[in-house]
Short mmCIF file of C-alpha atoms in Angstrom, two decimals:
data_model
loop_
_atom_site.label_atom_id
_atom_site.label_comp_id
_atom_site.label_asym_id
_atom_site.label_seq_id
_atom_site.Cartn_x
_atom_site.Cartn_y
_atom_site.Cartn_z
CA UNK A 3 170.23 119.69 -40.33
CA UNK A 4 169.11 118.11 -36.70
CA UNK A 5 166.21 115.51 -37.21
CA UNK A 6 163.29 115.76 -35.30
CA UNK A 7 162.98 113.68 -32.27
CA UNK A 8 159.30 113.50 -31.39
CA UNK A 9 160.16 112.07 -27.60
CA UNK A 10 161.77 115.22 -26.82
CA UNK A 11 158.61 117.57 -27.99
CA UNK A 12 156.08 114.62 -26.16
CA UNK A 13 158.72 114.97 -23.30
CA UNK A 14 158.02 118.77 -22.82
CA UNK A 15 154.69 119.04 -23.59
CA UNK A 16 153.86 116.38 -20.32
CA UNK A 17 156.61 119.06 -18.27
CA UNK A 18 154.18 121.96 -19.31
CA UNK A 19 151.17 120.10 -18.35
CA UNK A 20 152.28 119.13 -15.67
CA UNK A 21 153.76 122.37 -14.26
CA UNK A 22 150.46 123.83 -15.22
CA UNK A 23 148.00 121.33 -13.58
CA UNK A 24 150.68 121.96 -10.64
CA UNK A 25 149.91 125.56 -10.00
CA UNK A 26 146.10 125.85 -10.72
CA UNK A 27 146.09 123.08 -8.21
CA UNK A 28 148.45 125.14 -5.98
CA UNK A 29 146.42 129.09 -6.73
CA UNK A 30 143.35 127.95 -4.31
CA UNK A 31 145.18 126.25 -1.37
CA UNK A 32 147.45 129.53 -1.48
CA UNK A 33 143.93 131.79 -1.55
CA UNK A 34 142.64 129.99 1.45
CA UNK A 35 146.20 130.25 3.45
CA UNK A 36 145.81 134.10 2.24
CA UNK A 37 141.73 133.79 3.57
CA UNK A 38 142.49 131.75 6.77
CA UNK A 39 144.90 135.03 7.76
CA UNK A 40 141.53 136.63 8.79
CA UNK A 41 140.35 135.20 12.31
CA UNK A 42 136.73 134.17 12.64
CA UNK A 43 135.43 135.64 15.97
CA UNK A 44 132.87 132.63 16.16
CA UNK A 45 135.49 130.01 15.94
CA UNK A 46 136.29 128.96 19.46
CA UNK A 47 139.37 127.19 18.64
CA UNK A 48 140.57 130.19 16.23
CA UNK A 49 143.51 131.13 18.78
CA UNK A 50 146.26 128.37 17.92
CA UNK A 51 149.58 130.10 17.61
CA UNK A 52 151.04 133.18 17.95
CA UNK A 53 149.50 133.40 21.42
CA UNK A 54 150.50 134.73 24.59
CA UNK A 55 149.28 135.19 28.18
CA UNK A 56 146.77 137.85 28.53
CA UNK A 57 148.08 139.30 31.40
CA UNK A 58 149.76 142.03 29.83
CA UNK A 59 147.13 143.61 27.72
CA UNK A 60 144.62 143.39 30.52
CA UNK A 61 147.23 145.27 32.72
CA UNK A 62 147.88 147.60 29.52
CA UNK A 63 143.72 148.35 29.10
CA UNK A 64 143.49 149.04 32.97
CA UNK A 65 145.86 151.52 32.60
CA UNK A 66 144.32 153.37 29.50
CA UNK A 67 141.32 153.25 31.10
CA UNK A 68 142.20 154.68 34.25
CA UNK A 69 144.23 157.18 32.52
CA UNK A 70 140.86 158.66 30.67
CA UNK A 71 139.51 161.38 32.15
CA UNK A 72 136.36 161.80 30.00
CA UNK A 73 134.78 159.95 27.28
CA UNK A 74 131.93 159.02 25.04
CA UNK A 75 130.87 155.83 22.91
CA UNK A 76 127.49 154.62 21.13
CA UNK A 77 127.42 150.91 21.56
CA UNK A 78 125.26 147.80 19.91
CA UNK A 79 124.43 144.61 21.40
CA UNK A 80 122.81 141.59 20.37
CA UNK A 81 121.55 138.53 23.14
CA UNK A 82 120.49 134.64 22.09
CA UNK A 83 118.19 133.51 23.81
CA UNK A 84 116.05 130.65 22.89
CA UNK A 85 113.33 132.33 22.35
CA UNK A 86 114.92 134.67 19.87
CA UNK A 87 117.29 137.68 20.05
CA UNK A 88 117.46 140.94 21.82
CA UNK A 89 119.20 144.20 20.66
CA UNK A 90 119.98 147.03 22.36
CA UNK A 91 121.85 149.96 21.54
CA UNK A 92 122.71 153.54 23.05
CA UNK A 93 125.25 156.19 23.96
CA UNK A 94 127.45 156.54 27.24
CA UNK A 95 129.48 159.31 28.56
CA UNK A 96 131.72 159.23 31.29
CA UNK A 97 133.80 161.73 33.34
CA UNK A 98 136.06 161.63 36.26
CA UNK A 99 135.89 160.89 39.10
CA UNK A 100 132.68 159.04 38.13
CA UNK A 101 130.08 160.70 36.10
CA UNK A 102 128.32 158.55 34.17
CA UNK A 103 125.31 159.10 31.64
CA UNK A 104 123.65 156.15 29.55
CA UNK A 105 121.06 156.70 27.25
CA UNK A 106 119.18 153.08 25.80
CA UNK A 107 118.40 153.93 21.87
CA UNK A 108 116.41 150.78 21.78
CA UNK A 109 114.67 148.27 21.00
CA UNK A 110 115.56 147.10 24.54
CA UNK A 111 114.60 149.72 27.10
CA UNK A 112 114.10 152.54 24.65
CA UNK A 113 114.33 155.98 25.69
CA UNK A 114 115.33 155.13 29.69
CA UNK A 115 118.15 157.22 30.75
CA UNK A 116 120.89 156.96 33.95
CA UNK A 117 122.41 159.21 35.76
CA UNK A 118 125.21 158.85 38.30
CA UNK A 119 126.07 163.11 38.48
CA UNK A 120 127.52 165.37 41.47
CA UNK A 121 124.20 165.76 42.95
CA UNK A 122 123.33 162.14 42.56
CA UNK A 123 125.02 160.59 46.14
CA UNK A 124 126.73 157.87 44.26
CA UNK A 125 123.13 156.43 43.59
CA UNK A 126 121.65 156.52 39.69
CA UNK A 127 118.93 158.94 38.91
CA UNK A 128 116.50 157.46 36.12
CA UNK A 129 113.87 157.42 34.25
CA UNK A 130 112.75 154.20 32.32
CA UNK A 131 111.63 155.04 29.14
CA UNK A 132 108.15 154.33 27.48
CA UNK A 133 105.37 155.32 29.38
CA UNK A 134 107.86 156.06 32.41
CA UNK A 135 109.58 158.23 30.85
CA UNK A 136 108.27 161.50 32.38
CA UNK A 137 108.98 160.14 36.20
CA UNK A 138 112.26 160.50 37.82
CA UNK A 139 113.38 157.21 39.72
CA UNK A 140 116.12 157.37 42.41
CA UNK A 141 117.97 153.56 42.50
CA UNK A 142 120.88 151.84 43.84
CA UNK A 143 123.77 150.91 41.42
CA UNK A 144 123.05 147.40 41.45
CA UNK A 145 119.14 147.72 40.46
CA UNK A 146 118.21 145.14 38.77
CA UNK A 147 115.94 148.03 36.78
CA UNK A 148 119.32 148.77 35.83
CA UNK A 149 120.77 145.83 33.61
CA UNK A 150 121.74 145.79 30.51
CA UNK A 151 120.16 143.16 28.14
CA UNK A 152 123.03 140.89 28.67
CA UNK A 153 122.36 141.41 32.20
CA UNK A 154 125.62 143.17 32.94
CA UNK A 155 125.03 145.92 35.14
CA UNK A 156 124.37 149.52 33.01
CA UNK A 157 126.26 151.99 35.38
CA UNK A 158 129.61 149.38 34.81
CA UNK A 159 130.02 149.87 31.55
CA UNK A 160 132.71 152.59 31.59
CA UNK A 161 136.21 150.86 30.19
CA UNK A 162 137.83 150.89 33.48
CA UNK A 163 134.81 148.86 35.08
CA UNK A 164 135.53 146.33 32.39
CA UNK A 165 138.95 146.14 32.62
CA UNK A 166 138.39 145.60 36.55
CA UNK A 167 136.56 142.63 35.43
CA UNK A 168 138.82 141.51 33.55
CA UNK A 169 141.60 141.50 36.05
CA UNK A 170 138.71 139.84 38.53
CA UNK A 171 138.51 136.71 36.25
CA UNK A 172 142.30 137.04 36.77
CA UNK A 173 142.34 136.88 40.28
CA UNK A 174 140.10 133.67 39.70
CA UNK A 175 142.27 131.95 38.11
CA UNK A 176 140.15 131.99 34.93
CA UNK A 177 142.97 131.43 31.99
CA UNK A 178 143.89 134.58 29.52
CA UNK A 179 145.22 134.05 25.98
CA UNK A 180 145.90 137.23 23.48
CA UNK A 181 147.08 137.17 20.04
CA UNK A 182 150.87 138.82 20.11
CA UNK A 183 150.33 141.31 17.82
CA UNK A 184 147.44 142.94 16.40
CA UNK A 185 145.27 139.71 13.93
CA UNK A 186 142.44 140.80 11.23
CA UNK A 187 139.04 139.54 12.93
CA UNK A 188 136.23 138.86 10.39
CA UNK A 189 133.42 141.68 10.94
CA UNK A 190 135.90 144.20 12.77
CA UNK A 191 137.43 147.24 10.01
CA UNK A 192 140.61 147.14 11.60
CA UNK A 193 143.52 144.89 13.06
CA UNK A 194 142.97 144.26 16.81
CA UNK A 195 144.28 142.28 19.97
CA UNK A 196 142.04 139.15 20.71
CA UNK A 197 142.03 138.51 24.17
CA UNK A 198 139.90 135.19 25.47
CA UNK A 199 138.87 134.18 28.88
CA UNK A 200 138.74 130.40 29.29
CA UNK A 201 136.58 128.79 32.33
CA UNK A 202 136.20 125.63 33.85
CA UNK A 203 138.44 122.58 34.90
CA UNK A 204 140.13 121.86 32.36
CA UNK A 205 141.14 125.85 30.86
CA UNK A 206 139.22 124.75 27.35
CA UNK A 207 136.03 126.45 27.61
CA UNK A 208 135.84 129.73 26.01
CA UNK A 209 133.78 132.44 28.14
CA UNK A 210 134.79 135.69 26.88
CA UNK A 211 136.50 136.93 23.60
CA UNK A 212 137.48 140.57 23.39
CA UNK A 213 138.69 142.54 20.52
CA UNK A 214 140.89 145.27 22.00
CA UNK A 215 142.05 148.57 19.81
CA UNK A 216 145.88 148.58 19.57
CA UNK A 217 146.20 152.37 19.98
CA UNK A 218 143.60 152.92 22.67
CA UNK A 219 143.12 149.38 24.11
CA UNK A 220 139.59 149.59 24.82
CA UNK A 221 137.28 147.05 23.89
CA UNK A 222 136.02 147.45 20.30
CA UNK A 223 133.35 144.00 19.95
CA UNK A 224 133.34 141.49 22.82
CA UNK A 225 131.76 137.86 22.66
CA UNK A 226 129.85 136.62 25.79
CA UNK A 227 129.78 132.72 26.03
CA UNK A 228 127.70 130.49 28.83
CA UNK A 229 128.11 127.58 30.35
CA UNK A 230 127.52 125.08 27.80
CA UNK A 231 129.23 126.87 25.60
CA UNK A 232 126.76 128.79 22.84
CA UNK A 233 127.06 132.53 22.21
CA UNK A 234 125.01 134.28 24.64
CA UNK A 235 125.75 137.93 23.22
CA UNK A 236 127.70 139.91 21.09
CA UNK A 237 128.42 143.57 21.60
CA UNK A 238 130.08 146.64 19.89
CA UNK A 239 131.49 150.01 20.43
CA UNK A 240 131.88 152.70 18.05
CA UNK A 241 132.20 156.74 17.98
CA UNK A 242 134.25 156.45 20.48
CA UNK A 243 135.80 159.81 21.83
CA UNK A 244 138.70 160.56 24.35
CA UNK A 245 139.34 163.64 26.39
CA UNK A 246 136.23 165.62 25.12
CA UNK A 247 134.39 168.32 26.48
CA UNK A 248 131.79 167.27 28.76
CA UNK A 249 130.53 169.47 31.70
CA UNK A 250 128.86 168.42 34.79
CA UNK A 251 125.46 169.80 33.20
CA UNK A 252 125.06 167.17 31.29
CA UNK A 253 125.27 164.17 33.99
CA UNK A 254 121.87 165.71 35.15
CA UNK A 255 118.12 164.33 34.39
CA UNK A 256 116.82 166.84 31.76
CA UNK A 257 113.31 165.50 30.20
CA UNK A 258 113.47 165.15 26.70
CA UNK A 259 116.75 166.42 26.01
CA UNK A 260 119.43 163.58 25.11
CA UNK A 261 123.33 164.27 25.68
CA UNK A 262 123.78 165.38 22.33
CA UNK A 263 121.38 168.25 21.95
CA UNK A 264 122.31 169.58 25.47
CA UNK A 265 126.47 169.37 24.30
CA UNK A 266 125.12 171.43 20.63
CA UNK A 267 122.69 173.82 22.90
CA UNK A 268 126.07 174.46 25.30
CA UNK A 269 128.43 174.75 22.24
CA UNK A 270 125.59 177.28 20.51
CA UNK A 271 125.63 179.36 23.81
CA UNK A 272 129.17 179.15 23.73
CA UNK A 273 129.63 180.20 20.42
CA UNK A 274 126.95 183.40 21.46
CA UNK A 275 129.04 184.72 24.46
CA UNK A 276 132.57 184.65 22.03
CA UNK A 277 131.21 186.80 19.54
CA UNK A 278 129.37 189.11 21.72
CA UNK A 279 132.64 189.49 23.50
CA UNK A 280 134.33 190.12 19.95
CA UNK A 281 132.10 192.55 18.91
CA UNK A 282 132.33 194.37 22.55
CA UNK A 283 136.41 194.34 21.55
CA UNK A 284 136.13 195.91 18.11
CA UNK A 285 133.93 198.66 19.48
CA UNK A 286 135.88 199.79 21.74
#
């Protein structure tokens, strides 16, 4: 019979403890490596490694975007300014060669509409919402009746406007960074490209952040920053919808009739004239 040696039991009862203490010290260190695999948009700094020029997927979204022929998107945004925030929010449509309809949802500029149609000239037919809403305004492109609460202009927020901007801060010599691959970004429901612009002297000051859809590589939130560095707005696309149906009708003024009734009014009418014709068949 082997005699008990009580060193030995004291011996692995300190291992277990110890191995224990070990991995419950270990569990949240490994939770926040698993937490810190989700980017924070609002951390300037958040783009560290795993980074690449920007070049490329600016060059990639400028050639989606000229590659659309017709689109739609609703779209949120939200400004800082000292005095508190503004939001704004709407839909947009867009068709080649360079239809474009914006309707403002509000708060900011609710119920003003813009139209750049076939019969417009190149110049933006409007009217301004609130008690304006009932007169027709004819204004240049660059209208400052026409800015968006950011104060980017309305009638260049079609993708391919954007990613002309992009390649402008380029051509500046502004300084690109995008993640390699597609990162999980806190607030966004899917992985995306991150894509900053940097400013100033030294290539350290974040201006712009973009979150770019890997399969369509448009813009899905983008983070304005000014000079001194503080958020100045934050805005977001969603609905959006490639290669869709849109006739010229629509990229007309039409008093009280938004771009969604007019597209169910055409589809009803649509929808009319089949089955007429079908019953006209099965008659004969």
């Amino acid at each position: 019979m082997k005699s008990f040696n009580p060193s030995i039991k004291i011996k692995n009862i300190c291992a277990l403890t110890f191995a224990l203490l070990t991995l419950t010290l270990t569990m949240p260190a490994t939770m926040a490596r698993a937490d810190s695999g989700i980017l924070d948009p609002l951390d300037k700094t958040a783009l560290k490694e795993g980074t690449v020029d920007g070049a490329s997927l600016i060059e990639r979204m400028h050639q989606r975007a000229t590659a659309l022929r017709n689109y739609s998107f609703n779209y949120k945004m939200k400004v800082f300014k000292k005095n508190g925030s503004v939001l704004e929010s709407g839909s947009f449509y867009f068709k080649k060669p360079n239809y474009i309809r914006l309707e403002e949802k509000g708060p900011y500029k609710k119920g003003a509409v813009a139209i750049i149609g076939p019969n417009t000239d190149g110049r933006v037919k409007a009217h301004l919402g609130g008690g304006l809403k009932l007169f027709v305004v004819d204004l240049s492109p660059d209208s400052g009746l026409l800015k968006s609460a950011n104060g980017h202009p309305m009638v260049q927020s079609d993708f391919l406007s954007l990613a002309e901007c992009l390649k402008d801060y380029e051509q500046k010599g502004m300084t690109t960074v995008a993640t390699a691959a597609p990162v999980r970004v806190k607030g966004v429901g899917k992985s995306v490209y991150i894509l900053d612009i940097k400013s100033g002297k030294t290539d350290k000051q974040l201006w712009k952040r973009i979150a770019v859809d890997p399969r369509s590589y448009v813009p899905v939130q983008w983070w304005d920053y000014n000079q001194n560095g503080n958020l100045h707005s934050h805005a977001q696309w969603q609905d959006f919808l490639a290669d869709r149906s849109l006739p010229d009708q629509l990229f007309t003024i039409k008093h009280g009739s938004s771009a969604k009734k007019q597209l169910l009014e055409m589809q009803n009418s649509n929808d009319t004239v089949s089955k007429n014709k079908d019953n006209k068949t099965n008659k004969s």
